[in-house]
Short mmCIF file of C-alpha atoms in Angstrom, two decimals:
data_model
loop_
_atom_site.label_atom_id
_atom_site.label_comp_id
_atom_site.label_asym_id
_atom_site.label_seq_id
_atom_site.Cartn_x
_atom_site.Cartn_y
_atom_site.Cartn_z
CA MET A 225 -7.51 20.11 19.66
CA ASN A 226 -5.68 21.52 22.66
CA PRO A 227 -2.02 20.59 22.13
CA VAL A 228 -0.21 18.39 24.65
CA ASP A 229 3.52 18.62 25.28
CA ILE A 230 5.23 15.23 25.63
CA ALA A 231 8.72 15.86 26.96
CA GLY A 232 9.19 18.66 24.44
CA LEU A 233 7.27 16.98 21.60
CA PRO A 234 4.08 18.97 20.89
CA VAL A 235 1.06 16.93 19.79
CA GLY A 236 -2.25 18.31 18.56
CA GLU A 237 -3.60 21.10 16.38
CA GLY A 238 -0.94 23.18 14.72
CA HIS A 239 1.57 20.33 14.76
CA PRO A 240 2.13 17.44 12.34
CA PRO A 241 0.68 14.03 13.17
CA ARG A 242 3.15 11.92 15.13
CA ILE A 243 4.17 8.32 14.51
CA MET A 244 4.18 5.89 17.43
CA GLY A 245 6.22 2.76 16.76
CA VAL A 246 5.46 -0.44 18.67
CA LEU A 247 8.05 -2.34 20.70
CA ASN A 248 6.54 -5.30 22.56
CA MET A 249 8.52 -6.92 25.36
CA SER A 250 5.93 -9.53 26.22
CA VAL A 251 6.42 -13.12 25.15
CA GLU A 252 2.71 -13.61 24.51
CA SER A 253 2.34 -10.77 21.97
CA ASN A 254 0.97 -12.03 18.67
CA TYR A 255 2.83 -9.93 16.10
CA GLY A 256 6.39 -11.25 15.87
CA PRO A 257 8.13 -8.38 14.01
CA SER A 258 7.38 -5.97 16.88
CA THR A 259 8.10 -8.40 19.74
CA TRP A 260 11.49 -8.73 21.39
CA GLY A 261 12.26 -10.72 24.51
CA ASP A 262 15.94 -9.81 24.72
CA VAL A 263 17.37 -6.37 25.38
CA GLU A 264 19.97 -6.33 22.60
CA HIS A 265 17.50 -6.89 19.76
CA ALA A 266 14.93 -4.60 21.37
CA VAL A 267 17.52 -1.81 21.36
CA GLU A 268 18.24 -2.42 17.67
CA HIS A 269 14.54 -2.35 16.83
CA ALA A 270 13.97 0.88 18.78
CA GLU A 271 16.89 2.59 17.03
CA GLU A 272 15.68 1.35 13.66
CA MET A 273 12.14 2.69 14.23
CA ALA A 274 13.46 6.08 15.33
CA ALA A 275 15.65 6.30 12.25
CA GLU A 276 12.66 5.41 10.06
CA GLY A 277 10.45 8.18 11.41
CA ALA A 278 9.03 7.15 14.78
CA ASP A 279 8.45 10.18 17.03
CA ILE A 280 7.34 7.96 19.92
CA ILE A 281 8.39 4.43 20.88
CA ASP A 282 5.63 2.60 22.76
CA VAL A 283 6.96 -0.25 24.89
CA GLY A 284 4.37 -2.89 25.75
CA LEU A 285 4.74 -5.11 28.79
CA GLN A 286 1.80 -7.41 28.09
CA SER A 287 -0.59 -8.15 25.28
CA SER A 288 -4.03 -6.55 25.34
CA ASN A 289 -5.33 -9.16 22.89
CA PRO A 290 -8.17 -11.08 24.61
CA LYS A 291 -6.78 -14.31 23.11
CA ASN A 292 -3.82 -13.99 25.47
CA PRO A 293 -3.82 -14.41 29.25
CA TRP A 294 -4.01 -11.36 31.48
CA GLN A 295 -0.80 -10.58 33.38
CA ALA A 296 -0.72 -9.25 36.94
CA VAL A 297 1.21 -6.18 38.06
CA ASP A 298 4.22 -8.18 39.28
CA THR A 299 4.80 -9.60 35.79
CA GLU A 300 4.78 -6.12 34.27
CA LEU A 301 7.19 -4.84 36.91
CA GLU A 302 9.63 -7.67 36.09
CA ARG A 303 9.41 -6.89 32.37
CA LEU A 304 9.82 -3.19 33.08
CA GLU A 305 13.37 -3.88 34.30
CA ARG A 306 14.33 -5.05 30.79
CA ALA A 307 12.42 -2.16 29.23
CA LEU A 308 14.44 0.31 31.29
CA GLU A 309 17.65 -1.37 30.09
CA VAL A 310 16.48 -0.81 26.51
CA LEU A 311 15.70 2.83 27.23
CA ASP A 312 19.14 3.39 28.76
CA ALA A 313 21.02 1.64 25.94
CA ALA A 314 19.16 2.91 22.88
CA GLU A 315 20.41 6.05 21.17
CA VAL A 316 17.25 7.56 19.74
CA ASP A 317 15.77 10.99 19.24
CA ALA A 318 12.26 9.92 20.20
CA VAL A 319 9.83 10.06 23.10
CA TRP A 320 9.49 6.89 25.18
CA SER A 321 6.01 5.62 26.08
CA ILE A 322 5.17 2.80 28.46
CA GLU A 323 2.02 0.82 27.71
CA THR A 324 0.52 -0.31 30.99
CA ARG A 325 -2.74 -0.43 32.89
CA TYR A 326 -1.19 -0.19 36.34
CA ALA A 327 -0.42 3.06 38.17
CA GLU A 328 2.39 1.31 40.05
CA VAL A 329 4.10 0.34 36.81
CA ALA A 330 3.53 3.78 35.32
CA ASP A 331 5.10 5.44 38.36
CA ALA A 332 8.18 3.22 38.20
CA ALA A 333 8.52 3.70 34.43
CA LEU A 334 8.23 7.49 34.62
CA GLU A 335 10.67 7.55 37.52
CA GLY A 336 13.08 5.47 35.41
CA GLY A 337 13.03 7.79 32.41
CA PHE A 338 9.92 7.08 30.35
CA ASP A 339 8.18 10.21 29.09
CA MET A 340 4.54 9.21 28.83
CA VAL A 341 2.02 6.46 29.61
CA ASN A 342 -0.26 4.57 27.25
CA ASP A 343 -3.06 3.34 29.53
CA VAL A 344 -4.96 0.63 27.64
CA CYS A 345 -7.53 0.33 30.44
CA GLY A 346 -8.52 3.99 30.45
CA PHE A 347 -7.92 4.83 34.13
CA ALA A 348 -9.42 1.57 35.42
CA ASP A 349 -6.66 1.93 38.01
CA PRO A 350 -7.99 5.02 39.83
CA ASP A 351 -4.47 6.12 40.81
CA MET A 352 -3.31 6.45 37.20
CA PRO A 353 -4.36 10.10 36.65
CA ASP A 354 -2.68 11.24 39.87
CA VAL A 355 0.54 9.38 39.09
CA CYS A 356 0.78 10.91 35.62
CA ALA A 357 -0.08 14.38 36.89
CA ALA A 358 2.55 14.11 39.63
CA HIS A 359 5.19 13.41 36.98
CA ASP A 360 3.73 16.08 34.64
CA ALA A 361 3.53 13.27 32.09
CA ALA A 362 1.23 12.88 29.12
CA VAL A 363 -1.08 9.88 29.24
CA VAL A 364 -3.14 8.13 26.58
CA LYS A 365 -6.57 7.15 27.88
CA MET A 366 -8.00 4.30 25.81
CA ALA A 367 -11.75 3.76 25.85
CA SER A 368 -12.28 0.79 28.17
CA PRO A 369 -14.63 -0.44 30.88
CA PRO A 370 -13.53 0.16 34.48
CA ASP A 371 -12.00 -3.34 34.59
CA ILE A 372 -8.24 -3.81 34.86
CA GLN A 373 -8.46 -7.18 33.08
CA SER A 374 -10.57 -6.05 30.08
CA PRO A 375 -8.85 -3.38 27.99
CA GLY A 376 -11.04 -2.10 25.18
CA HIS A 377 -13.90 -4.48 25.85
CA LEU A 378 -16.60 -2.13 24.57
CA ARG A 379 -18.81 -2.32 21.55
CA SER A 380 -20.51 0.78 20.19
CA ILE A 381 -19.14 4.26 19.56
CA ASP A 382 -21.51 5.49 22.27
CA ASP A 383 -19.96 3.03 24.75
CA CYS A 384 -16.46 4.22 23.81
CA PHE A 385 -17.46 7.87 24.07
CA ALA A 386 -18.98 7.31 27.53
CA ALA A 387 -15.92 5.38 28.71
CA LEU A 388 -13.59 8.20 27.73
CA ALA A 389 -15.80 10.74 29.50
CA ARG A 390 -15.95 8.65 32.68
CA GLY A 391 -13.37 9.69 35.25
CA GLY A 392 -12.28 12.83 33.47
CA PHE A 393 -8.82 13.73 32.18
CA THR A 394 -5.51 15.11 33.29
CA GLU A 395 -4.21 18.30 31.68
CA LYS A 396 -2.05 16.13 29.40
CA THR A 397 -4.51 13.41 28.41
CA ILE A 398 -4.61 12.07 24.86
CA ILE A 399 -7.60 9.93 23.89
CA ASP A 400 -7.71 6.59 22.06
CA PRO A 401 -11.16 5.48 20.77
CA ALA A 402 -10.13 1.79 21.04
CA PHE A 403 -10.36 0.27 17.61
CA GLY A 404 -9.48 -3.36 17.33
CA GLY A 405 -9.97 -6.99 17.93
CA TRP A 406 -12.14 -7.32 20.99
CA TYR A 407 -14.50 -9.27 18.78
CA ASP A 408 -16.51 -10.94 21.52
CA GLU A 409 -17.83 -7.44 22.16
CA LYS A 410 -16.90 -5.31 19.14
CA THR A 411 -17.62 -6.68 15.67
CA TYR A 412 -16.06 -5.70 12.36
CA GLU A 413 -19.23 -3.69 11.70
CA ASP A 414 -18.80 -1.82 15.00
CA ASN A 415 -15.23 -0.91 14.07
CA TRP A 416 -16.27 0.22 10.58
CA GLU A 417 -19.00 2.43 12.04
CA MET A 418 -16.63 4.00 14.55
CA PHE A 419 -14.02 4.59 11.84
CA ARG A 420 -16.57 6.39 9.68
CA ARG A 421 -17.51 8.54 12.67
CA LEU A 422 -13.99 9.12 14.03
CA ARG A 423 -14.38 12.91 13.76
CA GLU A 424 -16.94 12.83 16.57
CA PHE A 425 -14.14 12.22 19.09
CA ARG A 426 -12.86 15.73 18.31
CA ALA A 427 -15.63 16.88 20.66
CA PHE A 428 -13.29 16.17 23.61
CA ASN A 429 -10.90 18.84 22.24
CA ARG A 430 -7.93 16.62 23.02
CA PRO A 431 -5.32 14.99 20.79
CA ILE A 432 -6.46 11.67 19.34
CA LEU A 433 -4.39 8.50 19.01
CA THR A 434 -5.50 5.81 16.57
CA ALA A 435 -4.25 2.22 16.54
CA THR A 436 -5.65 0.32 13.56
CA ASN A 437 -2.42 -1.04 12.08
CA ARG A 438 -2.81 -4.63 10.79
CA GLU A 439 -6.26 -5.02 12.31
CA ASP A 440 -8.51 -7.75 10.94
CA PHE A 441 -11.48 -5.41 10.55
CA LEU A 442 -9.45 -3.65 7.84
CA GLY A 443 -8.13 -6.85 6.29
CA ASP A 444 -11.65 -8.18 5.95
CA ILE A 445 -12.62 -5.31 3.64
CA ALA A 446 -9.99 -6.31 1.10
CA ASP A 447 -10.17 -10.05 1.74
CA ARG A 448 -6.78 -10.03 3.49
CA PRO A 449 -7.38 -12.19 6.58
CA GLU A 450 -3.71 -12.82 7.38
CA THR A 451 -1.87 -10.22 9.45
CA GLU A 452 1.22 -10.31 7.23
CA ASP A 453 -0.93 -9.26 4.23
CA GLN A 454 -2.52 -6.23 5.87
CA LEU A 455 0.08 -3.51 5.26
CA ALA A 456 -1.73 -1.87 2.34
CA VAL A 457 -5.09 -1.66 4.11
CA SER A 458 -3.35 -0.24 7.17
CA ILE A 459 -1.69 2.51 5.11
CA ALA A 460 -5.01 3.38 3.49
CA ALA A 461 -6.62 3.64 6.91
CA ALA A 462 -3.79 5.78 8.31
CA THR A 463 -4.30 8.46 5.65
CA MET A 464 -8.02 8.62 6.47
CA GLU A 465 -7.35 8.72 10.21
CA VAL A 466 -5.20 11.82 9.78
CA GLU A 467 -7.90 13.47 7.69
CA ARG A 468 -10.46 12.66 10.39
CA GLY A 469 -8.50 14.05 13.30
CA ALA A 470 -5.76 11.62 14.41
CA ASP A 471 -2.76 13.34 15.98
CA ILE A 472 -0.80 10.15 16.74
CA VAL A 473 -0.86 7.04 14.55
CA ARG A 474 0.35 3.91 16.31
CA THR A 475 1.94 1.37 13.98
CA HIS A 476 4.11 -1.70 13.58
CA ASP A 477 5.17 -0.44 10.12
CA VAL A 478 6.99 2.81 10.84
CA PRO A 479 8.57 3.86 7.50
CA GLU A 480 5.51 3.12 5.36
CA THR A 481 3.12 4.73 7.83
CA ALA A 482 5.35 7.79 8.28
CA ASP A 483 5.36 8.39 4.52
CA ALA A 484 1.59 7.99 4.22
CA VAL A 485 0.90 10.25 7.19
CA ALA A 486 3.24 12.94 5.85
CA VAL A 487 1.34 13.03 2.54
CA ALA A 488 -2.06 12.99 4.27
CA ASP A 489 -1.03 15.88 6.51
CA PHE A 490 0.53 17.97 3.71
CA LEU A 491 -2.38 17.58 1.29
CA GLY A 492 -5.16 17.37 3.86
CA ASP A 493 -7.49 19.94 5.37
CA ARG A 494 -5.98 20.30 8.84
CA ARG A 495 -5.91 24.02 9.62
CA ALA A 496 -5.03 25.64 12.94
CA VAL A 497 -3.71 28.92 14.32
CA GLU A 498 -1.99 29.55 17.64
CA SER A 499 -1.73 33.07 18.97
CA GLY A 500 1.17 34.44 20.95
CA PRO A 501 1.21 34.29 24.74
CA ALA A 502 -2.01 35.49 26.30
CA ALA A 503 -2.89 36.05 29.93
CA HIS A 504 -5.15 33.40 31.46
CA ASP A 505 -5.64 33.54 35.21
CA GLY A 506 -2.26 35.19 35.57
CA ASP A 507 -0.44 32.63 33.39
CA ASP A 508 1.41 34.67 30.78
CA GLU A 509 2.68 31.48 29.11
CA ALA A 510 -0.77 30.42 28.01
CA GLY A 511 -1.67 30.62 24.32
CA VAL A 512 -4.93 30.73 22.43
CA HIS A 513 -5.51 27.95 19.91
CA ALA A 514 -8.07 27.95 17.14
CA ALA A 515 -8.71 25.33 14.47
CA GLU A 516 -11.07 24.95 11.56
CA LEU A 517 -12.93 21.65 11.85
CA THR A 518 -13.50 20.22 8.39
CA GLY A 519 -15.99 17.52 7.52
CA VAL A 520 -18.20 18.26 10.53
CA THR A 521 -21.30 16.05 10.66
CA PRO A 522 -24.55 16.66 12.50
CA ARG A 523 -23.57 13.91 14.92
CA GLU A 524 -20.35 15.73 15.76
CA VAL A 525 -22.32 18.92 16.44
CA ALA A 526 -24.62 16.94 18.72
CA ARG A 527 -21.63 15.43 20.57
CA ASN A 528 -20.33 18.90 21.32
CA THR A 529 -23.66 20.16 22.61
CA LEU A 530 -24.10 17.08 24.80
CA ILE A 531 -20.85 17.58 26.71
CA ARG A 532 -20.82 21.39 26.85
CA GLU A 533 -23.10 24.24 27.74
CA HIS A 534 -24.30 25.94 24.57
CA ASP A 535 -26.30 28.94 23.49
CA GLY A 536 -29.50 27.03 22.78
CA VAL A 537 -29.35 27.21 19.00
CA ASP A 538 -30.90 24.10 17.45
CA PRO A 539 -28.06 21.93 16.04
CA ALA A 540 -30.27 21.39 12.99
CA LEU A 541 -29.65 25.07 12.18
CA ALA A 542 -25.91 24.90 12.74
CA VAL A 543 -24.66 22.36 10.22
CA THR A 544 -25.23 21.73 6.54
CA LEU A 545 -25.46 18.66 4.35
CA THR A 546 -24.69 18.77 0.63
CA PHE A 547 -25.83 16.49 -2.18
CA ALA A 548 -25.33 16.15 -5.92
CA ALA A 549 -27.86 14.75 -8.40
CA GLY A 550 -27.66 14.12 -12.13
CA ASP A 551 -30.05 13.71 -15.06
CA LEU A 552 -32.97 15.51 -13.45
CA PRO A 553 -35.74 16.39 -15.91
CA GLU A 554 -36.26 20.10 -16.44
CA ALA A 555 -39.58 20.17 -14.57
CA ALA A 556 -38.01 18.41 -11.56
CA ARG A 557 -35.12 20.87 -11.53
CA GLU A 558 -37.50 23.80 -11.60
CA GLU A 559 -39.56 22.35 -8.74
CA LEU A 560 -36.43 21.68 -6.70
CA MET A 561 -35.23 25.25 -7.17
CA ALA A 562 -38.64 26.69 -6.29
CA VAL A 563 -39.02 24.60 -3.12
CA GLY A 564 -35.39 25.16 -2.18
CA GLY A 565 -35.81 28.91 -2.44
CA GLU A 566 -38.91 28.76 -0.25
CA TYR A 567 -37.26 26.75 2.54
CA GLY A 568 -33.71 28.09 2.43
CA LEU A 569 -31.93 25.35 0.49
CA LEU A 570 -29.23 26.41 -1.93
CA VAL A 571 -29.94 24.70 -5.25
CA ALA A 572 -27.60 25.11 -8.22
CA ALA A 573 -29.11 23.32 -11.23
CA ASP A 574 -27.65 22.84 -14.68
CA ASP A 575 -28.93 24.66 -17.75
CA ALA A 576 -29.10 22.23 -20.64
CA GLY A 577 -28.80 25.10 -23.11
CA ALA A 578 -25.48 26.43 -21.88
CA VAL A 579 -21.95 25.35 -22.68
CA VAL A 580 -18.66 26.28 -21.13
CA SER A 581 -15.99 27.55 -23.50
CA GLY A 582 -12.64 28.93 -22.45
CA ASP A 583 -13.06 31.01 -19.31
CA HIS A 584 -16.77 31.69 -19.52
CA VAL A 585 -20.20 30.26 -20.23
CA ASP A 586 -22.02 31.05 -23.47
CA ALA A 587 -25.34 30.09 -24.95
CA ALA A 588 -25.24 26.84 -26.92
CA GLY A 589 -24.08 27.35 -30.45
CA ASP A 590 -22.14 30.58 -29.80
CA ASP A 591 -18.83 30.19 -31.63
CA SER A 592 -16.85 32.37 -29.20
CA GLU A 593 -13.11 32.47 -28.67
CA GLY A 594 -11.87 29.46 -26.78
CA GLY A 595 -14.77 27.34 -27.96
CA GLN A 596 -12.58 24.34 -28.67
CA GLY A 597 -13.48 21.53 -26.29
CA SER A 598 -16.81 23.09 -25.30
CA SER A 599 -19.01 20.94 -23.08
CA PRO A 600 -22.30 21.29 -21.18
CA ALA A 601 -21.87 23.81 -18.37
CA GLY A 602 -22.35 22.72 -14.75
CA GLU A 603 -23.82 19.30 -15.47
CA GLY A 604 -25.90 17.98 -12.55
CA THR A 605 -27.60 19.59 -9.60
CA PHE A 606 -25.98 20.75 -6.36
CA VAL A 607 -28.07 21.06 -3.19
CA SER A 608 -26.85 22.38 0.17
CA GLY A 609 -28.61 23.45 3.35
CA THR A 610 -29.19 22.91 7.04
CA LEU A 611 -30.87 19.87 8.50
CA ALA A 612 -33.84 21.99 9.47
CA ALA A 613 -34.25 23.27 5.91
CA TYR A 614 -34.19 19.73 4.51
CA GLU A 615 -36.73 18.56 7.07
CA ASP A 616 -39.08 21.38 6.13
CA ALA A 617 -38.64 20.92 2.39
CA LEU A 618 -38.84 17.11 2.16
CA PRO A 619 -42.67 16.86 2.41
CA GLU A 620 -42.95 19.22 -0.56
CA LEU A 621 -40.43 17.26 -2.64
CA SER A 622 -41.34 13.69 -1.76
CA GLY A 623 -44.30 13.46 -4.14
CA THR A 624 -42.21 14.01 -7.27
CA PRO A 625 -41.11 10.69 -8.82
CA ALA A 626 -38.17 12.25 -10.68
CA LEU A 627 -36.76 13.49 -7.36
CA GLU A 628 -37.16 10.16 -5.55
CA ALA A 629 -33.48 9.19 -5.70
CA LEU A 630 -32.46 12.57 -4.30
CA THR A 631 -35.10 12.72 -1.56
CA THR A 632 -34.36 9.14 -0.51
CA THR A 633 -30.66 9.96 -0.23
CA ILE A 634 -31.45 13.07 1.81
CA ARG A 635 -33.83 11.21 4.11
CA GLU A 636 -31.29 8.41 4.74
CA ALA A 637 -28.60 10.98 5.54
CA LEU A 638 -30.86 12.77 8.02
CA GLU A 639 -31.66 9.48 9.75
CA ARG A 640 -28.04 8.38 9.78
CA GLU A 641 -26.71 11.65 11.17
CA ARG A 642 -28.99 11.84 14.16
CA LEU A 643 -27.79 10.39 17.49
#
């Protein structure tokens, strides 16, 4: 993803995922541990979060939870006065973010020292992009309808994708897919589906912020309906979010989330390279960024071709799916290999007569050096190929009962991965 600089803090490919700690200054916010009405305790909480690993402190001026009443711009401006007192008093080495839906509030906050804006209504206020650009400030655009009173009130991943695309971006826009509790519109199932498909949002080539901490759609999976019991499920989700492309993880639980994200980043598959300065339209400060996208699905390929011009190559020829099968009878294995070879599927099938011993494979019964602990070599069958190859081969394979489990799995994957 194209990196974004937030007051000297780089976010995006080539940089570690950042932790955004939550500091609510709205009396109606539902999660008590992150909510502070008075300046003194808000300062203490901000300093504590920064010490525990928060790279960004996100100050909320009203709740976006639909259970709570919507607040007009004047209320946010009044609360901003206290937020600016907190900013001035706190001694932290962190970026300050203001969560607001109003361009007027964003302008005043940025003028007063805030570094970035977290727009929970996704540019529903049409002046928001211009205000942020005028301050050269980063802005998070959350997927939302063009309604200042309805942050996040969307249902499907397609709705969220379209909302982010609507109205465009500034040069420093970070996207937020809008997970969460807008359950009149978005169900648990909708959130689960979007989580599984989070990588698709990489198509925008912009840093991604995720905010799933202590959400009920996670608690439901583990039968943890109460917010105070949802730390473990939130940590599990955070690790997967990083693996699937999150560059900022927003959380109420800074130290635990920071640890989990550090492990996920260190052991994960995020790979990127940035070249030295390169000339682009006379700008000798510009750099070229390249990243390997792991775990790419056919849907993600389709997303990219939908929002960009492309060379006309069929996406079915540009991405592979891989499957594993076990206990296939010898005749079924032979048929699978023959059909695979004909249609361009890579099939690696086990040989029941071979064993692995030491560093190499020998025929069964060969008492070679290193034979202690010998076991069947390469148990199971590995199949990999493009969508087009599977589609061509399936009619040939579908009539074989012993391959039914494999062909059913392949067919379901093809159906699931199409937009």
